[in-house]
Amino acid sequence: MSLRRHFGTFLVAAACTVASMSASAHAILVDSTPKPNGTLAAGHADMAFKYNSKIDQHRSRITLVKADNSETVLTIATNSSKPNELDTSADLAPGTYTIRWQALALDGHITRGDVPFTVVAKP
């Protein structure tokens, strides 16, 4: 293996280590409805995104991205009894979607992620 290849491997490993260290101090998505790559039935869907720390529900964001890349910002239902959670809902037709979330933890750090899922017709 060449020196250049060793150096590239070292850089990737170092970047992964730094990324995992910095992520541990921020809000991490620990559960969601829908699940990543999961399936929902068409119609009105309640969605929940649970984190490992308290979230500023007023300054966080959830965006629904359709297969044609059009985006709709969804309203977050604030709930003081669920400080680690972002809840929203939408009327969904069959197709593929992605939830793009941005969570502001109370420590002031923002984390972002995507949850792709599929909506199927009701049986």
XYZ file of N, CA and C in Angstrom:
369
model
N 0.846 -1.167 0.000
C 0.000 0.000 0.000
C 0.895 1.235 0.000
N 0.576 2.176 -0.822
C 1.413 3.356 -0.947
C 1.228 4.301 0.235
N 2.196 5.172 0.393
C 2.133 6.171 1.465
C 0.912 7.057 1.290
N 0.572 7.382 0.055
C -0.593 8.232 -0.230
C -1.880 7.540 0.231
N -1.980 6.245 -0.011
C -3.161 5.489 0.394
C -3.260 5.405 1.920
N -2.110 5.202 2.601
C -2.110 5.187 4.066
C -2.581 6.529 4.616
N -2.097 7.593 4.008
C -2.467 8.924 4.469
C -3.962 9.162 4.274
N -4.524 8.720 3.141
C -5.965 8.848 2.879
C -6.783 8.074 3.896
N -6.344 6.866 4.217
C -7.039 6.055 5.219
C -6.993 6.740 6.573
N -5.830 7.299 6.924
C -5.692 8.009 8.191
C -6.647 9.206 8.242
N -6.742 9.966 7.162
C -7.626 11.135 7.144
C -9.082 10.729 7.325
N -9.517 9.675 6.667
C -10.905 9.209 6.806
C -11.170 8.765 8.239
N -10.248 7.999 8.817
C -10.424 7.537 10.204
C -10.460 8.718 11.165
N -9.594 9.697 10.964
C -9.571 10.872 11.843
C -10.868 11.666 11.711
N -11.371 11.817 10.490
C -12.620 12.557 10.291
C -13.787 11.851 10.976
N -13.840 10.527 10.881
C -14.907 9.763 11.541
C -14.824 9.898 13.053
N -13.612 9.882 13.587
C -13.438 10.019 15.035
C -13.892 11.388 15.505
N -13.494 12.434 14.805
C -13.891 13.792 15.174
C -15.409 13.953 15.039
N -15.981 13.411 13.979
C -17.431 13.520 13.776
C -18.185 12.829 14.896
N -17.746 11.657 15.309
C -18.454 10.942 16.373
C -18.277 11.631 17.714
N -17.121 12.253 17.957
C -16.901 12.975 19.216
C -17.793 14.210 19.281
N -17.879 14.959 18.191
C -18.683 16.176 18.216
C -20.160 15.853 18.235
N -20.577 14.757 17.622
C -21.989 14.400 17.595
C -22.489 13.996 18.972
N -21.614 13.471 19.814
C -22.065 13.019 21.119
C -22.502 14.168 22.007
N -22.093 15.405 21.697
C -22.473 16.553 22.505
C -23.773 17.179 22.009
N -24.337 16.696 20.943
C -25.511 17.306 20.331
C -26.716 16.380 20.397
N -27.858 16.929 19.948
C -29.083 16.127 19.899
C -28.954 15.072 18.807
N -29.137 13.836 19.198
C -29.053 12.721 18.257
C -30.424 12.095 18.153
N -30.866 11.866 16.936
C -32.154 11.217 16.714
C -32.058 9.769 17.171
N -32.908 9.371 18.139
C -32.855 8.008 18.675
C -34.045 7.161 18.232
N -35.118 7.806 17.774
C -36.282 7.055 17.303
C -37.150 7.988 16.474
N -37.883 7.412 15.552
C -38.768 8.244 14.737
C -39.932 7.433 14.198
N -40.994 8.166 13.937
C -42.136 7.643 13.185
C -42.386 8.632 12.065
N -42.098 8.258 10.850
C -41.732 6.942 10.358
C -40.279 6.582 10.673
N -40.005 5.289 10.630
C -38.642 4.786 10.766
C -37.887 5.080 9.468
N -36.562 5.227 9.544
C -35.789 5.390 8.309
C -36.038 4.210 7.359
N -36.373 4.519 6.132
C -36.703 3.542 5.084
C -37.953 2.737 5.427
N -38.781 3.272 6.324
C -40.014 2.595 6.710
C -41.160 2.923 5.763
N -42.346 2.434 6.142
C -43.534 2.594 5.319
C -44.682 3.096 6.180
N -45.457 4.026 5.610
C -46.676 4.528 6.238
C -47.828 4.315 5.272
N -49.053 4.263 5.825
C -50.252 4.195 4.982
C -50.633 5.608 4.556
N -51.174 5.734 3.360
C -51.595 7.034 2.845
C -52.667 7.636 3.736
N -52.736 8.958 3.725
C -53.712 9.671 4.532
C -53.019 10.585 5.519
N -53.750 10.977 6.557
C -53.167 11.853 7.561
C -52.217 11.049 8.444
N -51.004 11.515 8.552
C -49.986 10.783 9.323
C -49.414 11.669 10.412
N -49.430 11.171 11.642
C -48.732 11.818 12.744
C -47.300 11.305 12.740
N -46.355 12.226 12.874
C -44.941 11.857 12.837
C -44.253 12.392 14.088
N -43.314 11.610 14.612
C -42.594 11.998 15.835
C -41.110 11.689 15.671
N -40.279 12.606 16.167
C -38.831 12.462 16.090
C -38.276 12.686 17.491
N -37.717 11.607 18.064
C -37.250 11.638 19.454
C -35.728 11.722 19.480
N -35.215 12.572 20.389
C -33.782 12.838 20.487
C -33.253 12.449 21.863
N -31.932 12.408 21.974
C -31.305 12.020 23.236
C -31.188 13.186 24.211
N -31.622 14.379 23.805
C -31.539 15.540 24.690
C -32.721 16.474 24.416
N -32.871 17.471 25.275
C -33.971 18.417 25.110
C -33.761 19.253 23.856
N -34.880 19.557 23.194
C -34.872 20.267 21.914
C -35.603 21.591 22.073
N -35.106 22.617 21.416
C -35.848 23.874 21.319
C -36.873 23.683 20.201
N -38.093 23.385 20.590
C -39.135 23.055 19.613
C -39.523 24.258 18.754
N -39.335 25.461 19.263
C -39.708 26.663 18.511
C -38.697 26.996 17.410
N -37.442 26.612 17.608
C -36.411 26.976 16.627
C -35.889 25.781 15.840
N -36.530 24.647 15.980
C -36.167 23.482 15.170
C -37.043 23.471 13.935
N -36.713 22.613 12.985
C -37.436 22.625 11.711
C -37.593 21.210 11.175
N -38.763 20.958 10.581
C -39.013 19.694 9.898
C -39.558 20.026 8.517
N -38.926 19.487 7.494
C -39.330 19.745 6.114
C -39.643 18.414 5.434
N -40.781 18.380 4.750
C -41.172 17.204 3.969
C -40.694 17.419 2.540
N -39.872 16.487 2.043
C -39.343 16.566 0.690
C -39.979 15.447 -0.132
N -40.668 15.834 -1.208
C -41.315 14.843 -2.080
C -40.317 14.319 -3.112
N -40.729 13.286 -3.851
C -39.855 12.656 -4.841
C -39.400 13.639 -5.919
N -40.227 14.673 -6.194
C -39.843 15.672 -7.203
C -38.978 16.790 -6.620
N -38.511 16.587 -5.385
C -37.662 17.531 -4.642
C -38.374 18.797 -4.196
N -39.694 18.854 -4.335
C -40.423 19.988 -3.767
C -40.450 19.822 -2.245
N -40.426 20.959 -1.557
C -40.321 20.932 -0.102
C -41.473 21.675 0.557
N -41.928 21.141 1.671
C -42.952 21.776 2.488
C -42.471 21.779 3.936
N -42.393 22.966 4.515
C -42.023 23.059 5.927
C -43.252 22.696 6.751
N -43.109 21.724 7.636
C -44.223 21.254 8.460
C -44.232 21.988 9.800
N -45.416 22.175 10.329
C -45.581 22.822 11.629
C -45.240 21.831 12.738
N -44.423 22.283 13.666
C -44.058 21.454 14.812
C -45.038 21.748 15.937
N -45.638 20.698 16.471
C -46.563 20.835 17.598
C -45.742 20.894 18.878
N -45.674 22.066 19.495
C -44.883 22.186 20.720
C -45.598 21.474 21.857
N -44.815 20.768 22.656
C -45.374 19.996 23.756
C -44.341 19.959 24.877
N -44.588 20.725 25.941
C -43.613 20.803 27.032
C -43.473 19.491 27.802
N -44.448 18.593 27.677
C -44.326 17.303 28.354
C -43.438 16.319 27.578
N -43.054 16.701 26.348
C -42.150 15.879 25.533
C -40.984 16.750 25.053
N -40.100 17.171 25.973
C -39.042 18.120 25.585
C -37.974 17.539 24.666
N -37.930 16.228 24.520
C -36.930 15.587 23.653
C -37.523 15.200 22.303
N -38.663 15.754 21.959
C -39.374 15.249 20.793
C -39.874 16.387 19.907
N -39.858 16.141 18.600
C -40.486 17.028 17.627
C -41.632 16.250 16.998
N -42.849 16.783 17.119
C -44.035 16.128 16.566
C -44.618 16.988 15.461
N -45.101 16.336 14.424
C -45.744 17.029 13.321
C -46.715 16.077 12.642
N -47.404 16.559 11.638
C -48.310 15.701 10.884
C -48.435 16.248 9.467
N -48.916 15.386 8.577
C -49.101 15.786 7.181
C -50.076 14.820 6.522
N -50.741 15.302 5.486
C -51.563 14.442 4.644
C -50.675 13.936 3.518
N -50.559 12.608 3.417
C -49.595 12.014 2.498
C -50.273 11.116 1.470
N -49.895 11.283 0.218
C -50.346 10.404 -0.862
C -49.272 9.333 -1.091
N -49.629 8.226 -1.731
C -48.600 7.207 -1.998
C -47.415 7.795 -2.767
N -46.227 7.355 -2.389
C -45.007 7.835 -3.030
C -43.828 7.737 -2.087
N -42.728 8.304 -2.518
C -41.531 8.303 -1.686
C -41.287 9.725 -1.177
N -40.841 9.800 0.070
C -40.626 11.085 0.731
C -39.356 11.024 1.565
N -38.916 12.203 1.959
C -37.846 12.318 2.944
C -38.240 13.400 3.933
N -38.089 13.103 5.195
C -38.209 14.136 6.226
C -36.803 14.668 6.460
N -36.641 15.959 6.274
C -35.364 16.618 6.547
C -35.545 17.380 7.857
N -34.875 16.928 8.911
C -35.035 17.573 10.221
C -33.799 18.366 10.595
N -34.058 19.407 11.351
C -32.991 20.239 11.909
C -33.387 20.512 13.348
N -32.623 20.000 14.286
C -32.954 20.126 15.711
C -31.947 21.030 16.407
N -32.472 21.982 17.158
C -31.637 22.853 17.975
C -31.707 22.346 19.410
N -30.607 21.792 19.885
C -30.554 21.314 21.269
C -30.443 22.510 22.200
N -30.814 22.329 23.443
C -30.757 23.426 24.397
C -29.320 23.846 24.707
N -28.321 23.034 24.309
C -26.928 23.449 24.474
C -26.500 24.405 23.359
N -27.423 24.713 22.426
C -27.153 25.674 21.360
C -26.618 25.079 20.078
N -26.447 23.776 20.035
C -25.917 23.144 18.830
C -27.047 22.611 17.950
N -26.866 22.752 16.655
C -27.852 22.278 15.675
C -27.353 20.975 15.073
N -28.246 20.011 14.960
C -27.949 18.783 14.227
C -28.992 18.633 13.137
N -28.630 17.939 12.081
C -29.526 17.765 10.944
C -29.475 16.313 10.481
N -30.549 15.906 9.812
C -30.563 14.572 9.247
C -31.758 14.367 8.352
N -31.766 13.250 7.675
C -32.851 12.881 6.770
C -33.430 11.542 7.184
N -34.741 11.402 7.022
C -35.426 10.130 7.244
C -36.234 9.833 5.975
N -35.695 8.982 5.103
C -36.453 8.615 3.902
C -37.511 7.572 4.250
N -38.673 7.661 3.597
C -39.726 6.672 3.837
C -40.648 6.609 2.632
N -41.512 5.606 2.652
C -42.445 5.374 1.560
C -43.864 5.376 2.092
N -44.776 5.944 1.327
C -46.199 5.917 1.663
C -46.900 5.017 0.651
N -47.669 4.059 1.171
C -48.390 3.120 0.310
C -49.893 3.355 0.468
N -50.634 2.966 -0.558
C -52.089 3.100 -0.511
C -52.648 2.247 0.615
N -53.745 2.740 1.204
C -54.392 1.949 2.248
C -54.937 0.671 1.635
N -54.849 -0.438 2.374
C -55.350 -1.706 1.826
C -56.855 -1.697 1.662
